[in-house]
PDB file of C-alpha atoms in Angstrom:
ATOM      1  CA  UNK A   1     116.779 121.151 110.309  1.00  0.00           C
ATOM      2  CA  UNK A   2     113.390 120.445 111.821  1.00  0.00           C
ATOM      3  CA  UNK A   3     114.417 117.961 114.501  1.00  0.00           C
ATOM      4  CA  UNK A   4     116.037 114.630 115.304  1.00  0.00           C
ATOM      5  CA  UNK A   5     114.334 111.328 114.556  1.00  0.00           C
ATOM      6  CA  UNK A   6     115.322 107.873 115.794  1.00  0.00           C
ATOM      7  CA  UNK A   7     114.281 105.025 113.479  1.00  0.00           C
ATOM      8  CA  UNK A   8     114.590 101.464 114.740  1.00  0.00           C
ATOM      9  CA  UNK A   9     115.223  98.701 112.230  1.00  0.00           C
ATOM     10  CA  UNK A  10     116.737 101.140 109.731  1.00  0.00           C
ATOM     11  CA  UNK A  11     118.877  98.572 107.901  1.00  0.00           C
ATOM     12  CA  UNK A  12     116.162  97.387 105.483  1.00  0.00           C
ATOM     13  CA  UNK A  13     112.570  97.712 104.327  1.00  0.00           C
ATOM     14  CA  UNK A  14     110.350 100.301 105.968  1.00  0.00           C
ATOM     15  CA  UNK A  15     113.063 101.625 108.262  1.00  0.00           C
ATOM     16  CA  UNK A  16     115.545 102.233 105.460  1.00  0.00           C
ATOM     17  CA  UNK A  17     112.904 103.968 103.335  1.00  0.00           C
ATOM     18  CA  UNK A  18     111.789 106.098 106.293  1.00  0.00           C
ATOM     19  CA  UNK A  19     115.383 107.135 107.021  1.00  0.00           C
ATOM     20  CA  UNK A  20     115.893 108.189 103.400  1.00  0.00           C
ATOM     21  CA  UNK A  21     112.633 110.135 103.292  1.00  0.00           C
ATOM     22  CA  UNK A  22     113.082 111.967 106.581  1.00  0.00           C
ATOM     23  CA  UNK A  23     116.642 113.009 105.766  1.00  0.00           C
ATOM     24  CA  UNK A  24     115.273 114.348 102.475  1.00  0.00           C
ATOM     25  CA  UNK A  25     112.644 116.229 104.502  1.00  0.00           C
ATOM     26  CA  UNK A  26     115.389 117.949 106.493  1.00  0.00           C
ATOM     27  CA  UNK A  27     115.497 115.875 109.658  1.00  0.00           C
ATOM     28  CA  UNK A  28     118.578 114.468 111.304  1.00  0.00           C
ATOM     29  CA  UNK A  29     118.048 110.721 111.591  1.00  0.00           C
ATOM     30  CA  UNK A  30     119.509 108.209 114.036  1.00  0.00           C
ATOM     31  CA  UNK A  31     119.205 104.808 112.393  1.00  0.00           C
ATOM     32  CA  UNK A  32     119.452 101.709 114.559  1.00  0.00           C
ATOM     33  CA  UNK A  33     119.872  98.051 113.712  1.00  0.00           C
ATOM     34  CA  UNK A  34     122.077  95.041 114.338  1.00  0.00           C
ATOM     35  CA  UNK A  35     123.880  94.998 110.986  1.00  0.00           C
ATOM     36  CA  UNK A  36     126.636  97.564 111.257  1.00  0.00           C
ATOM     37  CA  UNK A  37     127.700  97.232 107.618  1.00  0.00           C
ATOM     38  CA  UNK A  38     124.229  98.227 106.441  1.00  0.00           C
ATOM     39  CA  UNK A  39     124.149 101.182 108.806  1.00  0.00           C
ATOM     40  CA  UNK A  40     127.519 102.277 107.441  1.00  0.00           C
ATOM     41  CA  UNK A  41     126.174 101.988 103.886  1.00  0.00           C
ATOM     42  CA  UNK A  42     123.294 104.280 104.816  1.00  0.00           C
ATOM     43  CA  UNK A  43     125.742 106.739 106.337  1.00  0.00           C
ATOM     44  CA  UNK A  44     127.746 106.806 103.103  1.00  0.00           C
ATOM     45  CA  UNK A  45     124.595 107.708 101.166  1.00  0.00           C
ATOM     46  CA  UNK A  46     122.818 110.035 103.599  1.00  0.00           C
ATOM     47  CA  UNK A  47     125.855 111.862 104.957  1.00  0.00           C
ATOM     48  CA  UNK A  48     126.147 113.882 108.141  1.00  0.00           C
ATOM     49  CA  UNK A  49     122.386 114.051 108.640  1.00  0.00           C
ATOM     50  CA  UNK A  50     122.431 110.325 109.457  1.00  0.00           C
ATOM     51  CA  UNK A  51     123.900 108.743 112.589  1.00  0.00           C
ATOM     52  CA  UNK A  52     124.396 104.958 112.423  1.00  0.00           C
ATOM     53  CA  UNK A  53     123.822 103.446 115.871  1.00  0.00           C
ATOM     54  CA  UNK A  54     124.069  99.709 116.408  1.00  0.00           C
ATOM     55  CA  UNK A  55     121.276  98.503 118.685  1.00  0.00           C
ATOM     56  CA  UNK A  56     119.740  95.105 119.367  1.00  0.00           C
ATOM     57  CA  UNK A  57     116.049  95.229 120.276  1.00  0.00           C
ATOM     58  CA  UNK A  58     116.586  92.099 122.415  1.00  0.00           C
ATOM     59  CA  UNK A  59     119.184  93.865 124.586  1.00  0.00           C
ATOM     60  CA  UNK A  60     117.166  95.352 127.439  1.00  0.00           C
ATOM     61  CA  UNK A  61     120.162  96.948 129.150  1.00  0.00           C
ATOM     62  CA  UNK A  62     121.197  98.789 125.970  1.00  0.00           C
ATOM     63  CA  UNK A  63     117.655  99.994 125.361  1.00  0.00           C
ATOM     64  CA  UNK A  64     117.337 101.370 128.884  1.00  0.00           C
ATOM     65  CA  UNK A  65     120.725 103.084 128.617  1.00  0.00           C
ATOM     66  CA  UNK A  66     119.969 104.557 125.191  1.00  0.00           C
ATOM     67  CA  UNK A  67     119.330 108.216 126.118  1.00  0.00           C
ATOM     68  CA  UNK A  68     122.767 108.555 127.735  1.00  0.00           C
ATOM     69  CA  UNK A  69     124.490 106.360 125.150  1.00  0.00           C
ATOM     70  CA  UNK A  70     123.775 108.628 122.207  1.00  0.00           C
ATOM     71  CA  UNK A  71     126.620 111.012 121.307  1.00  0.00           C
ATOM     72  CA  UNK A  72     126.543 114.681 122.258  1.00  0.00           C
ATOM     73  CA  UNK A  73     124.328 116.656 119.960  1.00  0.00           C
ATOM     74  CA  UNK A  74     122.091 113.658 119.230  1.00  0.00           C
ATOM     75  CA  UNK A  75     120.556 113.008 122.647  1.00  0.00           C
ATOM     76  CA  UNK A  76     117.440 115.112 122.125  1.00  0.00           C
ATOM     77  CA  UNK A  77     115.146 112.807 120.153  1.00  0.00           C
ATOM     78  CA  UNK A  78     112.071 114.621 118.858  1.00  0.00           C
ATOM     79  CA  UNK A  79     110.476 111.708 117.001  1.00  0.00           C
ATOM     80  CA  UNK A  80     110.738 107.986 117.708  1.00  0.00           C
ATOM     81  CA  UNK A  81     109.787 105.651 114.870  1.00  0.00           C
ATOM     82  CA  UNK A  82     109.179 102.197 116.351  1.00  0.00           C
ATOM     83  CA  UNK A  83     109.721 100.263 113.144  1.00  0.00           C
ATOM     84  CA  UNK A  84     111.791  97.222 114.190  1.00  0.00           C
ATOM     85  CA  UNK A  85     109.702  94.071 114.172  1.00  0.00           C
ATOM     86  CA  UNK A  86     109.299  90.711 112.500  1.00  0.00           C
ATOM     87  CA  UNK A  87     107.020  87.783 111.771  1.00  0.00           C
ATOM     88  CA  UNK A  88     108.239  84.204 111.963  1.00  0.00           C
ATOM     89  CA  UNK A  89     106.350  81.275 110.497  1.00  0.00           C
ATOM     90  CA  UNK A  90     102.794  80.634 109.363  1.00  0.00           C
ATOM     91  CA  UNK A  91     102.178  77.359 111.194  1.00  0.00           C
ATOM     92  CA  UNK A  92      98.985  76.941 113.207  1.00  0.00           C
ATOM     93  CA  UNK A  93      99.299  77.509 116.924  1.00  0.00           C
ATOM     94  CA  UNK A  94      99.322  73.831 117.818  1.00  0.00           C
ATOM     95  CA  UNK A  95     102.462  73.158 115.726  1.00  0.00           C
ATOM     96  CA  UNK A  96     104.166  76.565 115.745  1.00  0.00           C
ATOM     97  CA  UNK A  97     107.730  76.924 116.959  1.00  0.00           C
ATOM     98  CA  UNK A  98     107.575  78.348 120.487  1.00  0.00           C
ATOM     99  CA  UNK A  99     111.020  79.922 120.061  1.00  0.00           C
ATOM    100  CA  UNK A 100     109.652  81.905 117.109  1.00  0.00           C
ATOM    101  CA  UNK A 101     106.787  83.084 119.288  1.00  0.00           C
ATOM    102  CA  UNK A 102     109.180  84.227 122.005  1.00  0.00           C
ATOM    103  CA  UNK A 103     111.375  86.104 119.532  1.00  0.00           C
ATOM    104  CA  UNK A 104     108.367  87.961 118.088  1.00  0.00           C
ATOM    105  CA  UNK A 105     107.253  88.937 121.584  1.00  0.00           C
ATOM    106  CA  UNK A 106     110.742  90.127 122.545  1.00  0.00           C
ATOM    107  CA  UNK A 107     111.137  92.270 119.440  1.00  0.00           C
ATOM    108  CA  UNK A 108     107.622  93.431 118.594  1.00  0.00           C
ATOM    109  CA  UNK A 109     106.436  93.990 122.157  1.00  0.00           C
ATOM    110  CA  UNK A 110     109.223  94.087 124.745  1.00  0.00           C
ATOM    111  CA  UNK A 111     111.743  95.944 122.584  1.00  0.00           C
ATOM    112  CA  UNK A 112     109.172  98.515 121.494  1.00  0.00           C
ATOM    113  CA  UNK A 113     108.017  99.082 125.068  1.00  0.00           C
ATOM    114  CA  UNK A 114     111.569  99.410 126.387  1.00  0.00           C
ATOM    115  CA  UNK A 115     112.757 101.987 123.855  1.00  0.00           C
ATOM    116  CA  UNK A 116     109.544 103.985 124.177  1.00  0.00           C
ATOM    117  CA  UNK A 117     109.889 104.098 127.959  1.00  0.00           C
ATOM    118  CA  UNK A 118     113.553 105.089 127.632  1.00  0.00           C
ATOM    119  CA  UNK A 119     112.926 108.101 125.385  1.00  0.00           C
ATOM    120  CA  UNK A 120     109.509 109.235 126.631  1.00  0.00           C
ATOM    121  CA  UNK A 121     110.611 111.061 129.820  1.00  0.00           C
ATOM    122  CA  UNK A 122     112.844 113.389 127.811  1.00  0.00           C
ATOM    123  CA  UNK A 123     109.979 114.222 125.471  1.00  0.00           C
ATOM    124  CA  UNK A 124     107.678 114.929 128.403  1.00  0.00           C
ATOM    125  CA  UNK A 125     110.291 117.131 130.093  1.00  0.00           C
ATOM    126  CA  UNK A 126     110.585 119.178 126.881  1.00  0.00           C
ATOM    127  CA  UNK A 127     106.818 118.943 126.285  1.00  0.00           C
ATOM    128  CA  UNK A 128     107.575 118.096 122.663  1.00  0.00           C
ATOM    129  CA  UNK A 129     107.754 114.839 120.777  1.00  0.00           C
ATOM    130  CA  UNK A 130     106.066 112.257 118.625  1.00  0.00           C
ATOM    131  CA  UNK A 131     106.064 108.472 118.870  1.00  0.00           C
ATOM    132  CA  UNK A 132     105.120 106.613 115.700  1.00  0.00           C
ATOM    133  CA  UNK A 133     104.839 102.832 115.812  1.00  0.00           C
ATOM    134  CA  UNK A 134     104.555 100.568 112.790  1.00  0.00           C
ATOM    135  CA  UNK A 135     101.779  98.123 113.556  1.00  0.00           C
ATOM    136  CA  UNK A 136      99.924  95.953 111.050  1.00  0.00           C
ATOM    137  CA  UNK A 137      96.474  95.129 109.781  1.00  0.00           C
ATOM    138  CA  UNK A 138      97.259  91.723 111.326  1.00  0.00           C
ATOM    139  CA  UNK A 139      96.594  93.388 114.674  1.00  0.00           C
ATOM    140  CA  UNK A 140      92.972  93.935 113.601  1.00  0.00           C
ATOM    141  CA  UNK A 141      92.106  91.150 111.160  1.00  0.00           C
ATOM    142  CA  UNK A 142      92.958  87.535 112.060  1.00  0.00           C
ATOM    143  CA  UNK A 143      94.162  85.013 109.509  1.00  0.00           C
ATOM    144  CA  UNK A 144      95.484  81.446 109.747  1.00  0.00           C
ATOM    145  CA  UNK A 145      99.051  81.338 110.998  1.00  0.00           C
ATOM    146  CA  UNK A 146      99.085  84.897 112.320  1.00  0.00           C
ATOM    147  CA  UNK A 147      98.590  83.745 115.937  1.00  0.00           C
ATOM    148  CA  UNK A 148     101.351  85.424 117.975  1.00  0.00           C
ATOM    149  CA  UNK A 149     102.443  87.848 115.246  1.00  0.00           C
ATOM    150  CA  UNK A 150      98.922  89.245 115.029  1.00  0.00           C
ATOM    151  CA  UNK A 151      98.706  89.339 118.811  1.00  0.00           C
ATOM    152  CA  UNK A 152     101.910  91.372 119.074  1.00  0.00           C
ATOM    153  CA  UNK A 153     100.557  93.906 116.596  1.00  0.00           C
ATOM    154  CA  UNK A 154      97.249  94.071 118.466  1.00  0.00           C
ATOM    155  CA  UNK A 155      99.320  94.854 121.551  1.00  0.00           C
ATOM    156  CA  UNK A 156     101.071  97.673 119.709  1.00  0.00           C
ATOM    157  CA  UNK A 157      97.738  99.121 118.602  1.00  0.00           C
ATOM    158  CA  UNK A 158      96.288  99.147 122.105  1.00  0.00           C
ATOM    159  CA  UNK A 159      99.564 100.318 123.666  1.00  0.00           C
ATOM    160  CA  UNK A 160      99.597 103.346 121.381  1.00  0.00           C
ATOM    161  CA  UNK A 161      95.984 104.187 122.219  1.00  0.00           C
ATOM    162  CA  UNK A 162      96.707 103.973 125.930  1.00  0.00           C
ATOM    163  CA  UNK A 163      99.932 105.934 125.488  1.00  0.00           C
ATOM    164  CA  UNK A 164      97.984 108.794 123.960  1.00  0.00           C
ATOM    165  CA  UNK A 165      95.594 108.680 126.912  1.00  0.00           C
ATOM    166  CA  UNK A 166      98.490 108.857 129.388  1.00  0.00           C
ATOM    167  CA  UNK A 167      99.944 111.800 127.483  1.00  0.00           C
ATOM    168  CA  UNK A 168      96.744 113.819 127.486  1.00  0.00           C
ATOM    169  CA  UNK A 169      97.630 117.299 128.709  1.00  0.00           C
ATOM    170  CA  UNK A 170     101.043 117.216 127.058  1.00  0.00           C
ATOM    171  CA  UNK A 171     102.054 118.123 123.509  1.00  0.00           C
ATOM    172  CA  UNK A 172     103.404 114.627 122.835  1.00  0.00           C
ATOM    173  CA  UNK A 173     101.801 112.880 119.883  1.00  0.00           C
ATOM    174  CA  UNK A 174     101.349 109.126 119.416  1.00  0.00           C
ATOM    175  CA  UNK A 175     100.442 107.371 116.173  1.00  0.00           C
ATOM    176  CA  UNK A 176     100.065 103.776 115.003  1.00  0.00           C
ATOM    177  CA  UNK A 177     100.634 103.086 111.289  1.00  0.00           C
ATOM    178  CA  UNK A 178      99.033  99.794 110.216  1.00  0.00           C
ATOM    179  CA  UNK A 179     100.053  98.538 106.750  1.00  0.00           C
ATOM    180  CA  UNK A 180      98.560  95.538 105.010  1.00  0.00           C
ATOM    181  CA  UNK A 181     100.216  93.623 102.161  1.00  0.00           C
ATOM    182  CA  UNK A 182     103.583  95.240 101.541  1.00  0.00           C
ATOM    183  CA  UNK A 183     106.374  94.043  99.275  1.00  0.00           C
ATOM    184  CA  UNK A 184     109.867  95.325  98.626  1.00  0.00           C
ATOM    185  CA  UNK A 185     111.217  94.333 102.031  1.00  0.00           C
ATOM    186  CA  UNK A 186     112.642  91.271 103.768  1.00  0.00           C
ATOM    187  CA  UNK A 187     109.453  90.646 105.750  1.00  0.00           C
ATOM    188  CA  UNK A 188     108.228  87.514 103.948  1.00  0.00           C
ATOM    189  CA  UNK A 189     111.769  86.203 103.365  1.00  0.00           C
ATOM    190  CA  UNK A 190     112.370  86.266 107.108  1.00  0.00           C
ATOM    191  CA  UNK A 191     108.940  84.892 107.919  1.00  0.00           C
ATOM    192  CA  UNK A 192     108.999  81.977 105.491  1.00  0.00           C
ATOM    193  CA  UNK A 193     112.767  81.370 105.421  1.00  0.00           C
ATOM    194  CA  UNK A 194     112.391  80.628 101.717  1.00  0.00           C
ATOM    195  CA  UNK A 195     112.936  83.258  99.006  1.00  0.00           C
ATOM    196  CA  UNK A 196     110.810  81.430  96.428  1.00  0.00           C
ATOM    197  CA  UNK A 197     107.849  81.144  98.786  1.00  0.00           C
ATOM    198  CA  UNK A 198     108.301  84.777  99.759  1.00  0.00           C
ATOM    199  CA  UNK A 199     108.127  85.824  96.106  1.00  0.00           C
ATOM    200  CA  UNK A 200     104.886  83.863  95.701  1.00  0.00           C
ATOM    201  CA  UNK A 201     103.236  85.997  98.392  1.00  0.00           C
ATOM    202  CA  UNK A 202     103.323  88.967  96.017  1.00  0.00           C
ATOM    203  CA  UNK A 203     102.819  87.152  92.714  1.00  0.00           C
ATOM    204  CA  UNK A 204     100.291  88.932  90.470  1.00  0.00           C
ATOM    205  CA  UNK A 205      99.707  91.671  93.049  1.00  0.00           C
ATOM    206  CA  UNK A 206     100.629  95.340  93.312  1.00  0.00           C
ATOM    207  CA  UNK A 207     101.388  95.577  97.040  1.00  0.00           C
ATOM    208  CA  UNK A 208     102.299  98.581  99.106  1.00  0.00           C
ATOM    209  CA  UNK A 209     106.013  99.423  99.038  1.00  0.00           C
ATOM    210  CA  UNK A 210     108.341 100.694 101.785  1.00  0.00           C
ATOM    211  CA  UNK A 211     108.312 104.085 100.063  1.00  0.00           C
ATOM    212  CA  UNK A 212     104.536 104.254 100.575  1.00  0.00           C
ATOM    213  CA  UNK A 213     105.000 103.731 104.301  1.00  0.00           C
ATOM    214  CA  UNK A 214     107.770 106.345 104.363  1.00  0.00           C
ATOM    215  CA  UNK A 215     105.535 108.823 102.543  1.00  0.00           C
ATOM    216  CA  UNK A 216     102.799 108.264 105.113  1.00  0.00           C
ATOM    217  CA  UNK A 217     105.169 108.675 108.065  1.00  0.00           C
ATOM    218  CA  UNK A 218     106.561 111.850 106.495  1.00  0.00           C
ATOM    219  CA  UNK A 219     103.053 113.305 106.226  1.00  0.00           C
ATOM    220  CA  UNK A 220     102.133 112.341 109.781  1.00  0.00           C
ATOM    221  CA  UNK A 221     105.175 113.865 111.491  1.00  0.00           C
ATOM    222  CA  UNK A 222     104.986 117.107 109.469  1.00  0.00           C
ATOM    223  CA  UNK A 223     101.393 117.866 110.419  1.00  0.00           C
ATOM    224  CA  UNK A 224     100.814 120.901 112.646  1.00  0.00           C
ATOM    225  CA  UNK A 225     101.751 120.267 116.279  1.00  0.00           C
ATOM    226  CA  UNK A 226      98.115 120.350 117.436  1.00  0.00           C
ATOM    227  CA  UNK A 227      97.120 117.483 115.093  1.00  0.00           C
ATOM    228  CA  UNK A 228      97.452 113.878 116.276  1.00  0.00           C
ATOM    229  CA  UNK A 229      96.761 110.955 113.943  1.00  0.00           C
ATOM    230  CA  UNK A 230      95.741 108.208 116.349  1.00  0.00           C
ATOM    231  CA  UNK A 231      95.973 105.372 113.840  1.00  0.00           C
ATOM    232  CA  UNK A 232      96.086 104.973 110.094  1.00  0.00           C
ATOM    233  CA  UNK A 233      95.301 101.724 108.262  1.00  0.00           C
ATOM    234  CA  UNK A 234      96.791 101.139 104.810  1.00  0.00           C
ATOM    235  CA  UNK A 235      96.132  98.466 102.193  1.00  0.00           C
ATOM    236  CA  UNK A 236      96.890  98.167  98.498  1.00  0.00           C
ATOM    237  CA  UNK A 237      93.843  98.178  96.241  1.00  0.00           C
ATOM    238  CA  UNK A 238      94.399  94.465  95.595  1.00  0.00           C
ATOM    239  CA  UNK A 239      93.620  93.700  99.248  1.00  0.00           C
ATOM    240  CA  UNK A 240      90.582  94.016 101.497  1.00  0.00           C
ATOM    241  CA  UNK A 241      89.499  92.608 104.836  1.00  0.00           C
ATOM    242  CA  UNK A 242      87.822  89.247 104.180  1.00  0.00           C
ATOM    243  CA  UNK A 243      84.546  87.989 105.585  1.00  0.00           C
ATOM    244  CA  UNK A 244      84.303  85.434 108.347  1.00  0.00           C
ATOM    245  CA  UNK A 245      85.712  82.036 107.388  1.00  0.00           C
ATOM    246  CA  UNK A 246      83.472  78.981 107.200  1.00  0.00           C
ATOM    247  CA  UNK A 247      84.803  75.427 107.073  1.00  0.00           C
ATOM    248  CA  UNK A 248      82.234  73.056 105.594  1.00  0.00           C
ATOM    249  CA  UNK A 249      81.969  69.468 106.763  1.00  0.00           C
ATOM    250  CA  UNK A 250      82.697  70.232 110.432  1.00  0.00           C
ATOM    251  CA  UNK A 251      80.059  69.159 112.979  1.00  0.00           C
TER     252      UNK A 251
END
């Protein structure tokens, strides 16, 4: 075994693929999520190298108590994968659902910050650890309807940069992984609340897949201890950053 990894949002998509890949790589993996039945399914497949741990990223008290809540033998977390996150809606800011905005902020920002702060002191005490957050190209490139979702991912990007600055002088690594168009997960189904519309997002494309993200995370965490990948941006070849938008007919 090469260490213990905690993956948030392990019940589907990127998190599930990352859990599978890192167990295959020889890590012990703590997988968190709200859906206990899915965690149990992962346990049945991955065996004793996987610990299912129910955790709600909205529950601040549980996040702060996490280091002492883990069972004996699992409390030393070497790698934290901040994967849990979501997008809700594509409405413009002036008509967007404010409750959706608040939920994205709680999960993508507050939850990520809380769990990082909970586990970071232990890493610093041991002078060993790696924090990997799953950001998004939406944190760099704006598009209509991204409003708060894009802002939360921009926060994650800057938080990880500043985290690395704070950790200068330690052997703790910090990385932001920023995927673009990615299929094979529940992301668009949750965002659009419509399976048909979600399928249309990927129609006639060859998007990234959760396994591609897992492969990238696997490479990052296995690099020599003196190597830190600050950020890595990923897109499928069918996608590129667009030019500035122009709306004709506007004074």
